[in-house]
mmCIF file with all atom_site columns, C-alpha atoms in Angstrom:
data_model
loop_
_atom_site.group_PDB
_atom_site.id
_atom_site.type_symbol
_atom_site.label_atom_id
_atom_site.label_alt_id
_atom_site.label_comp_id
_atom_site.label_asym_id
_atom_site.label_entity_id
_atom_site.label_seq_id
_atom_site.pdbx_PDB_ins_code
_atom_site.Cartn_x
_atom_site.Cartn_y
_atom_site.Cartn_z
_atom_site.occupancy
_atom_site.B_iso_or_equiv
_atom_site.pdbx_formal_charge
_atom_site.auth_seq_id
_atom_site.auth_comp_id
_atom_site.auth_asym_id
_atom_site.auth_atom_id
_atom_site.pdbx_PDB_model_num
ATOM 1   C CA . GLN A 1 1   ? -15.602 1.308   -10.579 1.00 0.00 ? 1   GLN A CA 1
ATOM 2   C CA . VAL A 1 2   ? -12.527 2.337   -8.815  1.00 0.00 ? 2   VAL A CA 1
ATOM 3   C CA . GLN A 1 3   ? -9.429  3.807   -10.388 1.00 0.00 ? 3   GLN A CA 1
ATOM 4   C CA . LEU A 1 4   ? -6.026  4.490   -8.340  1.00 0.00 ? 4   LEU A CA 1
ATOM 5   C CA . VAL A 1 5   ? -2.891  6.734   -8.739  1.00 0.00 ? 5   VAL A CA 1
ATOM 6   C CA . GLU A 1 6   ? 0.141   5.738   -7.018  1.00 0.00 ? 6   GLU A CA 1
ATOM 7   C CA . SER A 1 7   ? 2.919   8.614   -7.137  1.00 0.00 ? 7   SER A CA 1
ATOM 8   C CA . GLY A 1 8   ? 5.888   9.467   -4.283  1.00 0.00 ? 8   GLY A CA 1
ATOM 9   C CA . GLY A 1 9   ? 8.360   6.843   -5.176  1.00 0.00 ? 9   GLY A CA 1
ATOM 10  C CA . GLY A 1 10  ? 11.496  6.888   -6.048  1.00 0.00 ? 10  GLY A CA 1
ATOM 11  C CA . SER A 1 11  ? 15.433  6.327   -5.223  1.00 0.00 ? 11  SER A CA 1
ATOM 12  C CA . VAL A 1 12  ? 16.439  6.810   -1.446  1.00 0.00 ? 12  VAL A CA 1
ATOM 13  C CA . GLN A 1 13  ? 19.754  5.596   0.365   1.00 0.00 ? 13  GLN A CA 1
ATOM 14  C CA . ALA A 1 14  ? 19.596  2.892   3.765   1.00 0.00 ? 14  ALA A CA 1
ATOM 15  C CA . GLY A 1 15  ? 17.627  4.904   6.335   1.00 0.00 ? 15  GLY A CA 1
ATOM 16  C CA . GLY A 1 16  ? 15.927  7.261   4.323   1.00 0.00 ? 16  GLY A CA 1
ATOM 17  C CA . SER A 1 17  ? 12.124  7.794   4.027   1.00 0.00 ? 17  SER A CA 1
ATOM 18  C CA . LEU A 1 18  ? 9.415   8.409   1.287   1.00 0.00 ? 18  LEU A CA 1
ATOM 19  C CA . ARG A 1 19  ? 6.288   9.066   1.379   1.00 0.00 ? 19  ARG A CA 1
ATOM 20  C CA . LEU A 1 20  ? 4.023   7.615   -0.541  1.00 0.00 ? 20  LEU A CA 1
ATOM 21  C CA . SER A 1 21  ? 0.199   8.158   -1.792  1.00 0.00 ? 21  SER A CA 1
ATOM 22  C CA . CYS A 1 22  ? -2.518  6.972   -3.714  1.00 0.00 ? 22  CYS A CA 1
ATOM 23  C CA . ALA A 1 23  ? -5.722  9.146   -5.141  1.00 0.00 ? 23  ALA A CA 1
ATOM 24  C CA . ALA A 1 24  ? -8.762  7.232   -5.744  1.00 0.00 ? 24  ALA A CA 1
ATOM 25  C CA . SER A 1 25  ? -11.323 8.418   -7.957  1.00 0.00 ? 25  SER A CA 1
ATOM 26  C CA . GLY A 1 26  ? -14.490 6.938   -9.249  1.00 0.00 ? 26  GLY A CA 1
ATOM 27  C CA . SER A 1 27  ? -17.376 4.991   -6.981  1.00 0.00 ? 27  SER A CA 1
ATOM 28  C CA . THR A 1 28  ? -14.555 5.672   -4.119  1.00 0.00 ? 28  THR A CA 1
ATOM 29  C CA . GLY A 1 29  ? -17.962 4.704   -1.626  1.00 0.00 ? 29  GLY A CA 1
ATOM 30  C CA . ILE A 1 30  ? -18.044 1.103   -2.976  1.00 0.00 ? 30  ILE A CA 1
ATOM 31  C CA . THR A 1 31  ? -14.319 0.709   -1.150  1.00 0.00 ? 31  THR A CA 1
ATOM 32  C CA . ASP A 1 32  ? -13.908 -0.234  2.122   1.00 0.00 ? 32  ASP A CA 1
ATOM 33  C CA . PHE A 1 33  ? -10.088 -1.449  2.487   1.00 0.00 ? 33  PHE A CA 1
ATOM 34  C CA . MET A 1 34  ? -7.414  0.037   0.396   1.00 0.00 ? 34  MET A CA 1
ATOM 35  C CA . GLY A 1 35  ? -3.598  -2.010  0.649   1.00 0.00 ? 35  GLY A CA 1
ATOM 36  C CA . TRP A 1 36  ? -0.211  -1.789  -0.223  1.00 0.00 ? 36  TRP A CA 1
ATOM 37  C CA . PHE A 1 37  ? 1.466   -3.837  -2.035  1.00 0.00 ? 37  PHE A CA 1
ATOM 38  C CA . ARG A 1 38  ? 4.957   -4.779  -3.405  1.00 0.00 ? 38  ARG A CA 1
ATOM 39  C CA . GLN A 1 39  ? 6.863   -7.029  -5.700  1.00 0.00 ? 39  GLN A CA 1
ATOM 40  C CA . ALA A 1 40  ? 10.232  -7.332  -6.213  1.00 0.00 ? 40  ALA A CA 1
ATOM 41  C CA . PRO A 1 41  ? 12.131  -8.382  -9.316  1.00 0.00 ? 41  PRO A CA 1
ATOM 42  C CA . GLY A 1 42  ? 11.475  -11.942 -9.591  1.00 0.00 ? 42  GLY A CA 1
ATOM 43  C CA . LYS A 1 43  ? 9.566   -12.667 -6.307  1.00 0.00 ? 43  LYS A CA 1
ATOM 44  C CA . GLU A 1 44  ? 5.949   -13.135 -5.966  1.00 0.00 ? 44  GLU A CA 1
ATOM 45  C CA . ARG A 1 45  ? 3.875   -9.539  -5.014  1.00 0.00 ? 45  ARG A CA 1
ATOM 46  C CA . GLU A 1 46  ? 3.190   -9.309  -0.768  1.00 0.00 ? 46  GLU A CA 1
ATOM 47  C CA . GLY A 1 47  ? 0.705   -7.357  1.169   1.00 0.00 ? 47  GLY A CA 1
ATOM 48  C CA . ILE A 1 48  ? 2.460   -4.956  3.687   1.00 0.00 ? 48  ILE A CA 1
ATOM 49  C CA . ALA A 1 49  ? -0.331  -2.588  4.584   1.00 0.00 ? 49  ALA A CA 1
ATOM 50  C CA . ALA A 1 50  ? -3.601  -1.737  4.612   1.00 0.00 ? 50  ALA A CA 1
ATOM 51  C CA . LEU A 1 51  ? -6.469  -0.524  6.623   1.00 0.00 ? 51  LEU A CA 1
ATOM 52  C CA . TYR A 1 52  ? -10.459 0.104   6.388   1.00 0.00 ? 52  TYR A CA 1
ATOM 53  C CA . THR A 1 53  ? -11.284 3.196   4.572   1.00 0.00 ? 53  THR A CA 1
ATOM 54  C CA . GLY A 1 54  ? -12.840 4.827   7.922   1.00 0.00 ? 54  GLY A CA 1
ATOM 55  C CA . GLY A 1 55  ? -9.270  4.903   8.970   1.00 0.00 ? 55  GLY A CA 1
ATOM 56  C CA . SER A 1 56  ? -9.018  2.348   11.254  1.00 0.00 ? 56  SER A CA 1
ATOM 57  C CA . GLY A 1 57  ? -8.258  -1.503  11.471  1.00 0.00 ? 57  GLY A CA 1
ATOM 58  C CA . GLN A 1 58  ? -4.383  -0.737  10.264  1.00 0.00 ? 58  GLN A CA 1
ATOM 59  C CA . ILE A 1 59  ? -2.468  -3.745  9.324   1.00 0.00 ? 59  ILE A CA 1
ATOM 60  C CA . TYR A 1 60  ? 0.545   -4.792  8.575   1.00 0.00 ? 60  TYR A CA 1
ATOM 61  C CA . ALA A 1 61  ? 3.406   -7.396  7.490   1.00 0.00 ? 61  ALA A CA 1
ATOM 62  C CA . ASP A 1 62  ? 5.828   -7.633  9.786   1.00 0.00 ? 62  ASP A CA 1
ATOM 63  C CA . SER A 1 63  ? 8.656   -7.150  7.064   1.00 0.00 ? 63  SER A CA 1
ATOM 64  C CA . VAL A 1 64  ? 7.846   -3.544  7.713   1.00 0.00 ? 64  VAL A CA 1
ATOM 65  C CA . LYS A 1 65  ? 6.158   -3.276  10.786  1.00 0.00 ? 65  LYS A CA 1
ATOM 66  C CA . GLY A 1 66  ? 7.564   0.263   13.314  1.00 0.00 ? 66  GLY A CA 1
ATOM 67  C CA . ARG A 1 67  ? 9.166   0.923   10.011  1.00 0.00 ? 67  ARG A CA 1
ATOM 68  C CA . PHE A 1 68  ? 5.975   1.702   7.236   1.00 0.00 ? 68  PHE A CA 1
ATOM 69  C CA . THR A 1 69  ? 2.584   3.333   8.414   1.00 0.00 ? 69  THR A CA 1
ATOM 70  C CA . ILE A 1 70  ? -0.588  3.300   6.255   1.00 0.00 ? 70  ILE A CA 1
ATOM 71  C CA . SER A 1 71  ? -2.911  6.065   6.848   1.00 0.00 ? 71  SER A CA 1
ATOM 72  C CA . ILE A 1 72  ? -5.997  8.038   4.553   1.00 0.00 ? 72  ILE A CA 1
ATOM 73  C CA . ASP A 1 73  ? -7.696  11.150  4.339   1.00 0.00 ? 73  ASP A CA 1
ATOM 74  C CA . ASN A 1 74  ? -10.973 10.854  3.039   1.00 0.00 ? 74  ASN A CA 1
ATOM 75  C CA . ALA A 1 75  ? -11.959 14.412  2.022   1.00 0.00 ? 75  ALA A CA 1
ATOM 76  C CA . LYS A 1 76  ? -8.472  14.339  -0.123  1.00 0.00 ? 76  LYS A CA 1
ATOM 77  C CA . TYR A 1 77  ? -9.689  10.611  -1.325  1.00 0.00 ? 77  TYR A CA 1
ATOM 78  C CA . THR A 1 78  ? -6.122  9.054   -0.733  1.00 0.00 ? 78  THR A CA 1
ATOM 79  C CA . VAL A 1 79  ? -3.858  6.729   1.011   1.00 0.00 ? 79  VAL A CA 1
ATOM 80  C CA . TYR A 1 80  ? -0.671  7.615   2.039   1.00 0.00 ? 80  TYR A CA 1
ATOM 81  C CA . LEU A 1 81  ? 1.956   4.894   3.088   1.00 0.00 ? 81  LEU A CA 1
ATOM 82  C CA . GLN A 1 82  ? 4.429   6.885   4.981   1.00 0.00 ? 82  GLN A CA 1
ATOM 83  C CA . MET A 1 83  ? 8.673   4.552   4.689   1.00 0.00 ? 83  MET A CA 1
ATOM 84  C CA . ASN A 1 84  ? 10.506  5.407   7.488   1.00 0.00 ? 84  ASN A CA 1
ATOM 85  C CA . SER A 1 85  ? 13.731  3.814   7.442   1.00 0.00 ? 85  SER A CA 1
ATOM 86  C CA . LEU A 1 86  ? 14.044  2.100   4.281   1.00 0.00 ? 86  LEU A CA 1
ATOM 87  C CA . LYS A 1 87  ? 16.459  -0.816  3.543   1.00 0.00 ? 87  LYS A CA 1
ATOM 88  C CA . PRO A 1 88  ? 17.685  -2.097  0.029   1.00 0.00 ? 88  PRO A CA 1
ATOM 89  C CA . GLU A 1 89  ? 15.241  -4.968  1.025   1.00 0.00 ? 89  GLU A CA 1
ATOM 90  C CA . ASP A 1 90  ? 12.283  -3.001  0.267   1.00 0.00 ? 90  ASP A CA 1
ATOM 91  C CA . THR A 1 91  ? 13.255  -2.115  -3.204  1.00 0.00 ? 91  THR A CA 1
ATOM 92  C CA . GLY A 1 92  ? 10.277  -2.841  -5.576  1.00 0.00 ? 92  GLY A CA 1
ATOM 93  C CA . MET A 1 93  ? 7.249   -1.263  -7.650  1.00 0.00 ? 93  MET A CA 1
ATOM 94  C CA . TYR A 1 94  ? 4.878   -0.066  -4.946  1.00 0.00 ? 94  TYR A CA 1
ATOM 95  C CA . TYR A 1 95  ? 0.845   -1.133  -5.927  1.00 0.00 ? 95  TYR A CA 1
ATOM 96  C CA . CYS A 1 96  ? -1.950  0.433   -4.707  1.00 0.00 ? 96  CYS A CA 1
ATOM 97  C CA . ALA A 1 97  ? -5.314  -1.604  -4.137  1.00 0.00 ? 97  ALA A CA 1
ATOM 98  C CA . ALA A 1 98  ? -8.818  -1.498  -3.470  1.00 0.00 ? 98  ALA A CA 1
ATOM 99  C CA . ALA A 1 99  ? -11.605 -4.020  -2.127  1.00 0.00 ? 99  ALA A CA 1
ATOM 100 C CA . GLY A 1 100 ? -14.922 -4.723  -0.905  1.00 0.00 ? 100 GLY A CA 1
ATOM 101 C CA . TRP A 1 101 ? -15.234 -6.134  2.785   1.00 0.00 ? 101 TRP A CA 1
ATOM 102 C CA . ILE A 1 102 ? -12.258 -8.229  3.711   1.00 0.00 ? 102 ILE A CA 1
ATOM 103 C CA . PRO A 1 103 ? -12.225 -10.685 6.591   1.00 0.00 ? 103 PRO A CA 1
ATOM 104 C CA . THR A 1 104 ? -9.326  -9.824  8.825   1.00 0.00 ? 104 THR A CA 1
ATOM 105 C CA . PRO A 1 105 ? -6.740  -13.164 7.875   1.00 0.00 ? 105 PRO A CA 1
ATOM 106 C CA . ARG A 1 106 ? -7.025  -11.939 4.189   1.00 0.00 ? 106 ARG A CA 1
ATOM 107 C CA . ARG A 1 107 ? -6.544  -8.561  4.242   1.00 0.00 ? 107 ARG A CA 1
ATOM 108 C CA . LEU A 1 108 ? -2.740  -8.490  3.049   1.00 0.00 ? 108 LEU A CA 1
ATOM 109 C CA . GLU A 1 109 ? -3.936  -11.020 0.273   1.00 0.00 ? 109 GLU A CA 1
ATOM 110 C CA . ARG A 1 110 ? -3.616  -9.962  -3.201  1.00 0.00 ? 110 ARG A CA 1
ATOM 111 C CA . GLY A 1 111 ? -6.452  -12.466 -3.996  1.00 0.00 ? 111 GLY A CA 1
ATOM 112 C CA . ALA A 1 112 ? -9.140  -10.162 -1.454  1.00 0.00 ? 112 ALA A CA 1
ATOM 113 C CA . TYR A 1 113 ? -8.352  -6.701  -3.503  1.00 0.00 ? 113 TYR A CA 1
ATOM 114 C CA . ASP A 1 114 ? -9.722  -6.282  -7.337  1.00 0.00 ? 114 ASP A CA 1
ATOM 115 C CA . VAL A 1 115 ? -9.236  -2.769  -8.514  1.00 0.00 ? 115 VAL A CA 1
ATOM 116 C CA . TRP A 1 116 ? -5.546  -2.146  -8.891  1.00 0.00 ? 116 TRP A CA 1
ATOM 117 C CA . GLY A 1 117 ? -2.620  1.154   -9.716  1.00 0.00 ? 117 GLY A CA 1
ATOM 118 C CA . GLN A 1 118 ? -0.218  1.228   -12.700 1.00 0.00 ? 118 GLN A CA 1
ATOM 119 C CA . GLY A 1 119 ? 2.584   0.663   -9.439  1.00 0.00 ? 119 GLY A CA 1
ATOM 120 C CA . THR A 1 120 ? 5.443   3.649   -9.058  1.00 0.00 ? 120 THR A CA 1
ATOM 121 C CA . GLN A 1 121 ? 8.828   2.216   -8.412  1.00 0.00 ? 121 GLN A CA 1
ATOM 122 C CA . VAL A 1 122 ? 11.036  2.333   -5.236  1.00 0.00 ? 122 VAL A CA 1
ATOM 123 C CA . THR A 1 123 ? 14.458  1.853   -4.983  1.00 0.00 ? 123 THR A CA 1
ATOM 124 C CA . VAL A 1 124 ? 16.749  1.680   -2.026  1.00 0.00 ? 124 VAL A CA 1
ATOM 125 C CA . SER A 1 125 ? 20.689  1.592   -1.711  1.00 0.00 ? 125 SER A CA 1
ATOM 126 C CA . SER A 1 126 ? 23.385  0.414   0.634   1.00 0.00 ? 126 SER A CA 1
#
């Protein structure tokens, strides 16, 4: 089993940046995809970025494309989410998730992932 621990959340003003980290431990060798999801108050959890753990295949939700970047450091078993030009609507709890192989159309779907971290809060003020 894989365990995931997120960090790096916080409060920032609109236009600012944050970098989230997701440290993986355990059976990391069976993980093919890692993703970032977020959940705003009163809304469903949505997928915003994902990649293949080999370092390719980055995919983004339209709402974050061009502002957020997902990357991986396999030596540290850590996935990052660099978030730039933050907006108040980016506020929410951010979760890291892991899965085995996922076909391309499903890589931002919550149901495609079976291991989740505890989440880290991001608050963007205007």
